[in-house]
mmCIF file of C-alpha atoms in Angstrom:
data_model
loop_
_atom_site.group_PDB
_atom_site.id
_atom_site.type_symbol
_atom_site.label_atom_id
_atom_site.label_comp_id
_atom_site.label_asym_id
_atom_site.label_seq_id
_atom_site.Cartn_x
_atom_site.Cartn_y
_atom_site.Cartn_z
ATOM 1 C CA UNK A 1 12.693 69.436 62.858
ATOM 2 C CA UNK A 2 15.092 67.207 61.075
ATOM 3 C CA UNK A 3 18.026 68.965 59.318
ATOM 4 C CA UNK A 4 20.441 67.262 56.566
ATOM 5 C CA UNK A 5 23.086 68.423 58.688
ATOM 6 C CA UNK A 6 26.437 69.981 57.939
ATOM 7 C CA UNK A 7 29.206 70.201 60.447
ATOM 8 C CA UNK A 8 31.612 72.735 59.124
ATOM 9 C CA UNK A 9 31.512 76.379 59.987
ATOM 10 C CA UNK A 10 29.018 78.173 57.998
ATOM 11 C CA UNK A 11 27.930 81.773 57.268
ATOM 12 C CA UNK A 12 24.704 82.955 55.969
ATOM 13 C CA UNK A 13 22.925 86.141 54.831
ATOM 14 C CA UNK A 14 19.563 86.924 55.480
ATOM 15 C CA UNK A 15 17.977 89.850 53.750
ATOM 16 C CA UNK A 16 15.056 91.841 55.194
ATOM 17 C CA UNK A 17 15.614 90.298 58.552
ATOM 18 C CA UNK A 18 15.179 92.999 61.078
ATOM 19 C CA UNK A 19 11.634 91.824 61.856
ATOM 20 C CA UNK A 20 9.060 89.186 60.966
ATOM 21 C CA UNK A 21 9.814 85.721 59.243
ATOM 22 C CA UNK A 22 13.461 87.207 58.394
ATOM 23 C CA UNK A 23 14.253 87.751 62.106
ATOM 24 C CA UNK A 24 13.007 84.360 62.931
ATOM 25 C CA UNK A 25 15.057 82.708 60.256
ATOM 26 C CA UNK A 26 18.040 84.522 61.627
ATOM 27 C CA UNK A 27 17.653 83.279 65.086
ATOM 28 C CA UNK A 28 16.855 79.687 64.100
ATOM 29 C CA UNK A 29 19.887 79.710 61.787
ATOM 30 C CA UNK A 30 22.122 81.099 64.634
ATOM 31 C CA UNK A 31 20.659 78.635 67.069
ATOM 32 C CA UNK A 32 22.062 75.862 64.730
ATOM 33 C CA UNK A 33 25.419 77.278 65.027
ATOM 34 C CA UNK A 34 25.453 79.308 61.795
ATOM 35 C CA UNK A 35 27.181 82.815 61.773
ATOM 36 C CA UNK A 36 24.665 85.020 60.332
ATOM 37 C CA UNK A 37 24.785 88.407 58.484
ATOM 38 C CA UNK A 38 21.437 90.060 59.714
ATOM 39 C CA UNK A 39 20.815 92.474 56.481
ATOM 40 C CA UNK A 40 18.116 95.156 56.541
ATOM 41 C CA UNK A 41 17.655 98.504 54.988
ATOM 42 C CA UNK A 42 17.070 100.377 58.315
ATOM 43 C CA UNK A 43 20.098 100.683 60.089
ATOM 44 C CA UNK A 44 18.741 101.496 63.534
ATOM 45 C CA UNK A 45 16.026 98.723 63.526
ATOM 46 C CA UNK A 46 18.779 96.216 62.089
ATOM 47 C CA UNK A 47 21.092 96.965 64.948
ATOM 48 C CA UNK A 48 18.228 96.680 67.393
ATOM 49 C CA UNK A 49 17.285 93.368 65.978
ATOM 50 C CA UNK A 50 20.713 92.130 66.251
ATOM 51 C CA UNK A 51 21.058 93.182 69.853
ATOM 52 C CA UNK A 52 17.779 91.535 70.832
ATOM 53 C CA UNK A 53 19.418 88.195 69.777
ATOM 54 C CA UNK A 54 22.687 88.644 71.181
ATOM 55 C CA UNK A 55 20.615 88.944 74.634
ATOM 56 C CA UNK A 56 19.062 85.499 73.836
ATOM 57 C CA UNK A 57 22.646 84.097 73.861
ATOM 58 C CA UNK A 58 23.314 84.235 69.964
ATOM 59 C CA UNK A 59 26.529 86.350 69.608
ATOM 60 C CA UNK A 60 27.203 84.932 66.117
ATOM 61 C CA UNK A 61 24.549 87.253 64.584
ATOM 62 C CA UNK A 62 26.044 90.413 62.979
ATOM 63 C CA UNK A 63 24.343 93.422 61.210
ATOM 64 C CA UNK A 64 25.114 95.012 57.966
ATOM 65 C CA UNK A 65 23.053 97.631 56.164
ATOM 66 C CA UNK A 66 21.366 96.335 52.944
ATOM 67 C CA UNK A 67 19.055 98.118 50.575
ATOM 68 C CA UNK A 68 18.347 95.496 47.806
ATOM 69 C CA UNK A 69 17.342 98.326 45.521
ATOM 70 C CA UNK A 70 20.480 100.102 45.840
ATOM 71 C CA UNK A 71 23.577 98.509 43.898
ATOM 72 C CA UNK A 72 26.119 100.505 45.971
ATOM 73 C CA UNK A 73 24.542 98.976 49.173
ATOM 74 C CA UNK A 74 24.611 95.463 47.822
ATOM 75 C CA UNK A 75 28.331 95.928 46.768
ATOM 76 C CA UNK A 76 29.113 97.087 50.372
ATOM 77 C CA UNK A 77 27.346 94.012 51.641
ATOM 78 C CA UNK A 78 29.701 91.751 49.415
ATOM 79 C CA UNK A 79 32.843 93.549 50.294
ATOM 80 C CA UNK A 80 31.934 93.107 53.871
ATOM 81 C CA UNK A 81 31.469 89.560 53.704
ATOM 82 C CA UNK A 82 34.442 88.920 51.562
ATOM 83 C CA UNK A 83 36.738 90.873 54.026
ATOM 84 C CA UNK A 84 35.317 89.495 57.054
ATOM 85 C CA UNK A 85 34.573 85.740 56.061
ATOM 86 C CA UNK A 86 36.278 84.974 52.663
ATOM 87 C CA UNK A 87 33.362 83.062 51.313
ATOM 88 C CA UNK A 88 29.253 82.644 51.913
ATOM 89 C CA UNK A 89 27.550 79.259 52.429
ATOM 90 C CA UNK A 90 24.103 80.352 52.589
ATOM 91 C CA UNK A 91 21.794 83.149 51.156
ATOM 92 C CA UNK A 92 18.166 83.694 52.068
ATOM 93 C CA UNK A 93 16.544 86.088 49.954
ATOM 94 C CA UNK A 94 13.549 87.504 52.261
ATOM 95 C CA UNK A 95 13.192 91.139 51.689
ATOM 96 C CA UNK A 96 9.786 91.887 50.300
ATOM 97 C CA UNK A 97 7.199 94.427 49.326
ATOM 98 C CA UNK A 98 3.339 94.040 48.762
ATOM 99 C CA UNK A 99 3.228 96.462 45.954
ATOM 100 C CA UNK A 100 0.125 98.179 47.040
ATOM 101 C CA UNK A 101 -1.175 101.037 49.523
ATOM 102 C CA UNK A 102 -3.640 99.746 52.078
ATOM 103 C CA UNK A 103 -6.210 101.271 54.414
ATOM 104 C CA UNK A 104 -5.330 99.106 57.427
ATOM 105 C CA UNK A 105 -8.080 99.864 59.541
ATOM 106 C CA UNK A 106 -10.602 99.555 56.714
ATOM 107 C CA UNK A 107 -8.900 96.195 55.901
ATOM 108 C CA UNK A 108 -9.342 94.935 59.415
ATOM 109 C CA UNK A 109 -13.089 96.085 59.407
ATOM 110 C CA UNK A 110 -13.718 93.692 56.415
ATOM 111 C CA UNK A 111 -12.829 90.896 58.567
ATOM 112 C CA UNK A 112 -11.900 88.607 55.630
ATOM 113 C CA UNK A 113 -11.181 85.044 56.503
ATOM 114 C CA UNK A 114 -8.037 83.250 55.707
ATOM 115 C CA UNK A 115 -9.462 81.128 53.221
ATOM 116 C CA UNK A 116 -10.714 83.810 51.178
ATOM 117 C CA UNK A 117 -7.361 85.259 51.045
ATOM 118 C CA UNK A 118 -5.718 82.112 49.988
ATOM 119 C CA UNK A 119 -8.112 80.994 47.456
ATOM 120 C CA UNK A 120 -8.412 84.609 45.684
ATOM 121 C CA UNK A 121 -11.956 85.249 46.631
ATOM 122 C CA UNK A 122 -10.825 88.403 48.692
ATOM 123 C CA UNK A 123 -10.104 90.124 45.204
ATOM 124 C CA UNK A 124 -13.421 91.901 44.978
ATOM 125 C CA UNK A 125 -13.720 92.359 48.848
ATOM 126 C CA UNK A 126 -10.631 94.456 49.089
ATOM 127 C CA UNK A 127 -11.095 96.707 46.339
ATOM 128 C CA UNK A 128 -12.229 99.666 48.430
ATOM 129 C CA UNK A 129 -9.404 99.463 50.752
ATOM 130 C CA UNK A 130 -6.562 98.436 48.398
ATOM 131 C CA UNK A 131 -4.873 100.986 46.038
ATOM 132 C CA UNK A 132 -2.554 99.701 43.261
ATOM 133 C CA UNK A 133 -0.287 102.165 41.779
ATOM 134 C CA UNK A 134 2.530 102.055 39.196
ATOM 135 C CA UNK A 135 4.978 103.517 41.547
ATOM 136 C CA UNK A 136 4.303 100.775 44.063
ATOM 137 C CA UNK A 137 4.387 98.062 41.490
ATOM 138 C CA UNK A 138 7.634 99.495 40.523
ATOM 139 C CA UNK A 139 8.886 99.118 43.991
ATOM 140 C CA UNK A 140 7.642 95.754 44.505
ATOM 141 C CA UNK A 141 9.246 94.347 41.336
ATOM 142 C CA UNK A 142 12.437 96.091 42.280
ATOM 143 C CA UNK A 143 12.623 94.618 45.879
ATOM 144 C CA UNK A 144 10.955 90.990 45.134
ATOM 145 C CA UNK A 145 12.237 90.387 41.848
ATOM 146 C CA UNK A 146 15.043 92.693 40.687
ATOM 147 C CA UNK A 147 16.457 92.870 44.572
ATOM 148 C CA UNK A 148 16.847 89.108 44.912
ATOM 149 C CA UNK A 149 18.614 88.855 41.525
ATOM 150 C CA UNK A 150 21.109 91.754 42.194
ATOM 151 C CA UNK A 151 21.847 90.220 45.622
ATOM 152 C CA UNK A 152 22.324 86.579 44.315
ATOM 153 C CA UNK A 153 24.426 88.037 41.404
ATOM 154 C CA UNK A 154 26.730 89.875 43.733
ATOM 155 C CA UNK A 155 27.122 87.100 46.144
ATOM 156 C CA UNK A 156 27.620 84.156 43.924
ATOM 157 C CA UNK A 157 31.345 84.469 43.509
ATOM 158 C CA UNK A 158 31.267 84.125 47.480
ATOM 159 C CA UNK A 159 28.964 81.360 47.410
ATOM 160 C CA UNK A 160 31.007 79.555 45.005
ATOM 161 C CA UNK A 161 33.901 79.524 47.695
ATOM 162 C CA UNK A 162 31.665 77.539 50.024
ATOM 163 C CA UNK A 163 33.488 74.307 51.353
ATOM 164 C CA UNK A 164 30.850 72.027 50.733
ATOM 165 C CA UNK A 165 28.398 73.353 48.326
ATOM 166 C CA UNK A 166 26.184 76.594 48.886
ATOM 167 C CA UNK A 167 22.186 77.069 49.410
ATOM 168 C CA UNK A 168 20.209 79.825 47.914
ATOM 169 C CA UNK A 169 16.755 80.204 49.398
ATOM 170 C CA UNK A 170 14.313 82.499 47.772
ATOM 171 C CA UNK A 171 11.150 83.289 49.914
ATOM 172 C CA UNK A 172 8.186 83.044 47.700
ATOM 173 C CA UNK A 173 4.482 83.071 47.896
ATOM 174 C CA UNK A 174 1.253 81.074 47.091
ATOM 175 C CA UNK A 175 0.736 83.981 44.850
ATOM 176 C CA UNK A 176 3.834 82.757 42.834
ATOM 177 C CA UNK A 177 2.836 79.128 42.353
ATOM 178 C CA UNK A 178 3.233 77.534 38.873
ATOM 179 C CA UNK A 179 0.650 74.634 39.131
ATOM 180 C CA UNK A 180 1.083 71.388 37.439
ATOM 181 C CA UNK A 181 -1.517 70.394 34.928
ATOM 182 C CA UNK A 182 -0.557 66.820 34.428
ATOM 183 C CA UNK A 183 1.354 64.295 36.975
ATOM 184 C CA UNK A 184 1.420 60.972 35.192
ATOM 185 C CA UNK A 185 -0.148 59.774 31.995
ATOM 186 C CA UNK A 186 -3.549 58.335 32.581
ATOM 187 C CA UNK A 187 -3.666 59.460 36.266
ATOM 188 C CA UNK A 188 -5.957 61.930 37.785
ATOM 189 C CA UNK A 189 -4.347 65.191 39.036
ATOM 190 C CA UNK A 190 -5.549 64.416 42.559
ATOM 191 C CA UNK A 191 -2.897 61.785 42.688
ATOM 192 C CA UNK A 192 -0.220 64.624 43.072
ATOM 193 C CA UNK A 193 -2.001 65.669 46.399
ATOM 194 C CA UNK A 194 -2.264 62.241 47.792
ATOM 195 C CA UNK A 195 0.235 61.234 50.737
ATOM 196 C CA UNK A 196 1.467 58.017 49.236
ATOM 197 C CA UNK A 197 2.618 59.699 46.059
ATOM 198 C CA UNK A 198 4.349 62.549 48.070
ATOM 199 C CA UNK A 199 5.904 59.937 50.183
ATOM 200 C CA UNK A 200 7.419 58.333 47.080
ATOM 201 C CA UNK A 201 8.741 61.338 45.514
ATOM 202 C CA UNK A 202 10.434 62.337 48.861
ATOM 203 C CA UNK A 203 11.899 59.193 49.401
ATOM 204 C CA UNK A 204 13.162 59.377 45.998
ATOM 205 C CA UNK A 205 14.771 62.773 46.542
ATOM 206 C CA UNK A 206 16.279 61.806 49.981
ATOM 207 C CA UNK A 207 17.982 58.743 48.752
ATOM 208 C CA UNK A 208 18.975 59.473 45.104
ATOM 209 C CA UNK A 209 18.754 63.153 44.632
ATOM 210 C CA UNK A 210 21.925 64.823 43.482
ATOM 211 C CA UNK A 211 22.307 67.964 41.439
ATOM 212 C CA UNK A 212 20.347 70.301 39.183
ATOM 213 C CA UNK A 213 19.995 67.874 36.308
ATOM 214 C CA UNK A 214 17.982 65.610 38.459
ATOM 215 C CA UNK A 215 15.329 68.209 38.658
ATOM 216 C CA UNK A 216 14.748 67.850 35.034
ATOM 217 C CA UNK A 217 15.294 64.093 35.108
ATOM 218 C CA UNK A 218 12.309 63.924 37.526
ATOM 219 C CA UNK A 219 10.415 66.064 35.370
ATOM 220 C CA UNK A 220 10.824 63.816 32.402
ATOM 221 C CA UNK A 221 10.724 60.463 34.441
ATOM 222 C CA UNK A 222 7.666 61.405 36.134
ATOM 223 C CA UNK A 223 5.801 63.628 33.515
ATOM 224 C CA UNK A 224 5.733 66.546 36.024
ATOM 225 C CA UNK A 225 4.825 69.295 33.553
ATOM 226 C CA UNK A 226 4.693 72.896 34.600
ATOM 227 C CA UNK A 227 1.971 73.883 32.604
ATOM 228 C CA UNK A 228 -1.059 75.562 34.217
ATOM 229 C CA UNK A 229 0.304 78.768 35.678
ATOM 230 C CA UNK A 230 -2.694 79.826 37.565
ATOM 231 C CA UNK A 231 -1.169 83.034 38.680
ATOM 232 C CA UNK A 232 -0.500 84.004 35.069
ATOM 233 C CA UNK A 233 -3.531 83.971 32.959
ATOM 234 C CA UNK A 234 -1.646 84.961 29.817
ATOM 235 C CA UNK A 235 -1.352 82.059 27.703
ATOM 236 C CA UNK A 236 1.893 83.269 25.848
ATOM 237 C CA UNK A 237 3.502 84.280 29.101
ATOM 238 C CA UNK A 238 2.545 80.940 30.859
ATOM 239 C CA UNK A 239 4.113 78.862 28.034
ATOM 240 C CA UNK A 240 7.497 80.785 28.102
ATOM 241 C CA UNK A 241 7.686 80.221 32.096
ATOM 242 C CA UNK A 242 6.564 76.541 31.721
ATOM 243 C CA UNK A 243 9.321 75.737 29.179
ATOM 244 C CA UNK A 244 12.481 75.373 31.453
ATOM 245 C CA UNK A 245 14.528 74.062 28.610
ATOM 246 C CA UNK A 246 14.449 77.470 26.829
ATOM 247 C CA UNK A 247 13.835 79.713 29.923
ATOM 248 C CA UNK A 248 16.439 82.321 30.582
ATOM 249 C CA UNK A 249 17.120 85.290 32.897
ATOM 250 C CA UNK A 250 16.625 87.547 29.857
ATOM 251 C CA UNK A 251 13.121 86.073 28.918
ATOM 252 C CA UNK A 252 12.120 86.514 32.637
ATOM 253 C CA UNK A 253 13.220 89.868 32.470
ATOM 254 C CA UNK A 254 11.144 90.681 29.563
ATOM 255 C CA UNK A 255 8.083 89.271 31.100
ATOM 256 C CA UNK A 256 8.596 91.588 34.104
ATOM 257 C CA UNK A 257 9.122 94.788 31.851
ATOM 258 C CA UNK A 258 5.878 93.739 29.836
ATOM 259 C CA UNK A 259 3.980 93.726 33.140
ATOM 260 C CA UNK A 260 5.215 96.870 34.150
ATOM 261 C CA UNK A 261 4.500 98.481 30.902
ATOM 262 C CA UNK A 262 0.707 97.210 30.953
ATOM 263 C CA UNK A 263 0.637 98.262 34.627
ATOM 264 C CA UNK A 264 1.611 101.796 33.640
ATOM 265 C CA UNK A 265 -0.858 101.716 30.707
ATOM 266 C CA UNK A 266 -3.863 100.500 33.127
ATOM 267 C CA UNK A 267 -4.060 97.337 30.740
ATOM 268 C CA UNK A 268 -3.445 94.535 33.073
ATOM 269 C CA UNK A 269 -6.935 92.958 32.637
ATOM 270 C CA UNK A 270 -6.936 93.385 28.960
ATOM 271 C CA UNK A 271 -3.567 91.567 28.688
ATOM 272 C CA UNK A 272 -4.415 88.794 30.825
ATOM 273 C CA UNK A 273 -2.544 89.482 34.174
ATOM 274 C CA UNK A 274 -4.070 88.554 37.554
ATOM 275 C CA UNK A 275 -5.842 91.295 39.532
ATOM 276 C CA UNK A 276 -5.423 90.083 42.879
ATOM 277 C CA UNK A 277 -2.098 91.780 43.992
ATOM 278 C CA UNK A 278 -0.767 91.852 40.720
ATOM 279 C CA UNK A 279 2.695 93.141 41.144
ATOM 280 C CA UNK A 280 3.243 90.921 44.239
ATOM 281 C CA UNK A 281 1.963 87.854 42.329
ATOM 282 C CA UNK A 282 4.075 88.512 39.000
ATOM 283 C CA UNK A 283 7.218 89.361 41.434
ATOM 284 C CA UNK A 284 6.803 85.794 42.949
ATOM 285 C CA UNK A 285 6.020 83.944 39.771
ATOM 286 C CA UNK A 286 9.210 85.556 38.000
ATOM 287 C CA UNK A 287 11.356 84.979 41.294
ATOM 288 C CA UNK A 288 10.283 81.279 41.222
ATOM 289 C CA UNK A 289 11.394 81.139 37.399
ATOM 290 C CA UNK A 290 14.485 82.863 38.050
ATOM 291 C CA UNK A 291 15.120 80.253 40.892
ATOM 292 C CA UNK A 292 14.747 77.342 38.394
ATOM 293 C CA UNK A 293 16.944 79.106 35.912
ATOM 294 C CA UNK A 294 19.733 79.667 38.411
ATOM 295 C CA UNK A 295 19.584 76.249 39.701
ATOM 296 C CA UNK A 296 20.184 74.812 36.394
ATOM 297 C CA UNK A 297 23.163 77.169 35.846
ATOM 298 C CA UNK A 298 24.881 76.407 39.191
ATOM 299 C CA UNK A 299 24.332 72.395 39.698
ATOM 300 C CA UNK A 300 26.600 72.266 42.486
ATOM 301 C CA UNK A 301 24.498 74.558 44.767
ATOM 302 C CA UNK A 302 20.963 74.103 46.462
ATOM 303 C CA UNK A 303 18.854 76.536 44.990
ATOM 304 C CA UNK A 304 15.230 76.638 45.798
ATOM 305 C CA UNK A 305 12.254 78.764 46.592
ATOM 306 C CA UNK A 306 9.748 78.398 49.504
ATOM 307 C CA UNK A 307 6.344 79.420 50.339
ATOM 308 C CA UNK A 308 6.664 80.017 54.219
ATOM 309 C CA UNK A 309 3.015 79.753 54.973
ATOM 310 C CA UNK A 310 0.187 82.249 55.459
ATOM 311 C CA UNK A 311 2.284 84.108 58.256
ATOM 312 C CA UNK A 312 1.110 86.989 60.544
ATOM 313 C CA UNK A 313 3.356 89.666 59.445
ATOM 314 C CA UNK A 314 3.352 93.435 58.548
ATOM 315 C CA UNK A 315 3.703 92.620 54.855
ATOM 316 C CA UNK A 316 0.128 90.851 54.929
ATOM 317 C CA UNK A 317 -1.161 93.390 57.383
ATOM 318 C CA UNK A 318 -1.300 90.908 59.903
ATOM 319 C CA UNK A 319 -3.923 88.840 58.058
ATOM 320 C CA UNK A 320 -2.107 85.712 58.599
ATOM 321 C CA UNK A 321 -2.834 82.708 60.872
ATOM 322 C CA UNK A 322 0.675 81.110 61.287
ATOM 323 C CA UNK A 323 3.543 82.211 63.538
ATOM 324 C CA UNK A 324 6.854 83.572 62.507
ATOM 325 C CA UNK A 325 8.584 80.570 64.037
ATOM 326 C CA UNK A 326 6.214 78.094 61.831
ATOM 327 C CA UNK A 327 7.092 80.506 58.879
ATOM 328 C CA UNK A 328 10.800 80.115 59.116
ATOM 329 C CA UNK A 329 10.897 76.325 59.431
ATOM 330 C CA UNK A 330 10.898 75.738 55.540
ATOM 331 C CA UNK A 331 13.459 78.432 54.709
ATOM 332 C CA UNK A 332 15.797 77.311 57.459
ATOM 333 C CA UNK A 333 15.316 73.801 56.350
ATOM 334 C CA UNK A 334 16.244 74.467 52.859
ATOM 335 C CA UNK A 335 19.181 76.666 53.941
ATOM 336 C CA UNK A 336 20.681 73.802 55.774
ATOM 337 C CA UNK A 337 20.256 71.088 52.807
ATOM 338 C CA UNK A 338 23.396 68.975 52.321
ATOM 339 C CA UNK A 339 25.267 69.003 49.125
ATOM 340 C CA UNK A 340 23.542 66.862 46.589
ATOM 341 C CA UNK A 341 19.998 68.115 48.179
ATOM 342 C CA UNK A 342 17.070 69.021 46.095
ATOM 343 C CA UNK A 343 17.617 71.930 43.841
ATOM 344 C CA UNK A 344 15.478 73.915 41.387
ATOM 345 C CA UNK A 345 12.423 73.076 43.620
ATOM 346 C CA UNK A 346 9.221 74.752 45.022
ATOM 347 C CA UNK A 347 8.437 73.962 48.697
ATOM 348 C CA UNK A 348 5.314 74.683 50.489
ATOM 349 C CA UNK A 349 6.715 75.198 53.999
ATOM 350 C CA UNK A 350 8.631 72.121 54.763
ATOM 351 C CA UNK A 351 7.098 69.679 51.896
ATOM 352 C CA UNK A 352 8.248 69.762 48.315
ATOM 353 C CA UNK A 353 5.201 70.871 46.048
ATOM 354 C CA UNK A 354 4.387 71.563 42.425
ATOM 355 C CA UNK A 355 5.454 75.012 41.045
#
């Protein structure tokens, strides 16, 4: 993998990192010489995870307990980083929750192929083994959206002290994609998926990208309109999320509140919400929106979201097809971006993609 290297001493925090993709992100960052705070809710499992990396010859990994739903726990982490390191260079928001109760054995018996999961065709197939409750939905949004917000807001003062510009990486999902509906005037949508066009965009970013303003310059210059939000059928909410010029954290919060109320009232379908892992989908859509707002507010940082791939982890009940090593590549690449690298963007693994 090619990284946009930084030679200075770096400190990173990776949330939800006692197992799976998070643990592998910690390992890969530590291998690159980064001092990494392995943050996890379960203290025993977190200490064991850090110890396993020490045994691999990675002594720069340190553990600190973190429950992203608990403000006191978050404050404790921030104080620890300030007292021990005096600053922070990298934050990877990886902690996640699915938002459903699952009969794992029943799910395995269905033997659903990966393409059905990715395309959404599995929606009707899993109704008998997946139970969606209001309580699980609240937990999901508290971890995946509000938790990321809380951690970022608590650590931003330390990230602003980074010697050469900080990075925030929000681990998201295909369930949170905000698909473009138009690429260039008069040119078919398929052009976006073509390799030559991707190369042009990536070359432009590599050679001339600087700061959050260029995210919006690119949107204007190349007419990359974020309109067709496939994961959010509700037209009003689609329009709100698509309008980056007027989008605010407060607006995103209200969308989350509206979803939770509809979930509580059993009114998801009536109000145009996705029925396939709805809490998880909304948590990732809103996390992506928050990422874009944050990138605009902090133009000197690299703030991006990344779909790690369909990775085999406990979060997706081991239905994935990729290894955790493959899944960590994108988050690690973005964590190590140089000052002036892409920001306010969505990456599908290691390639920039449309929201």
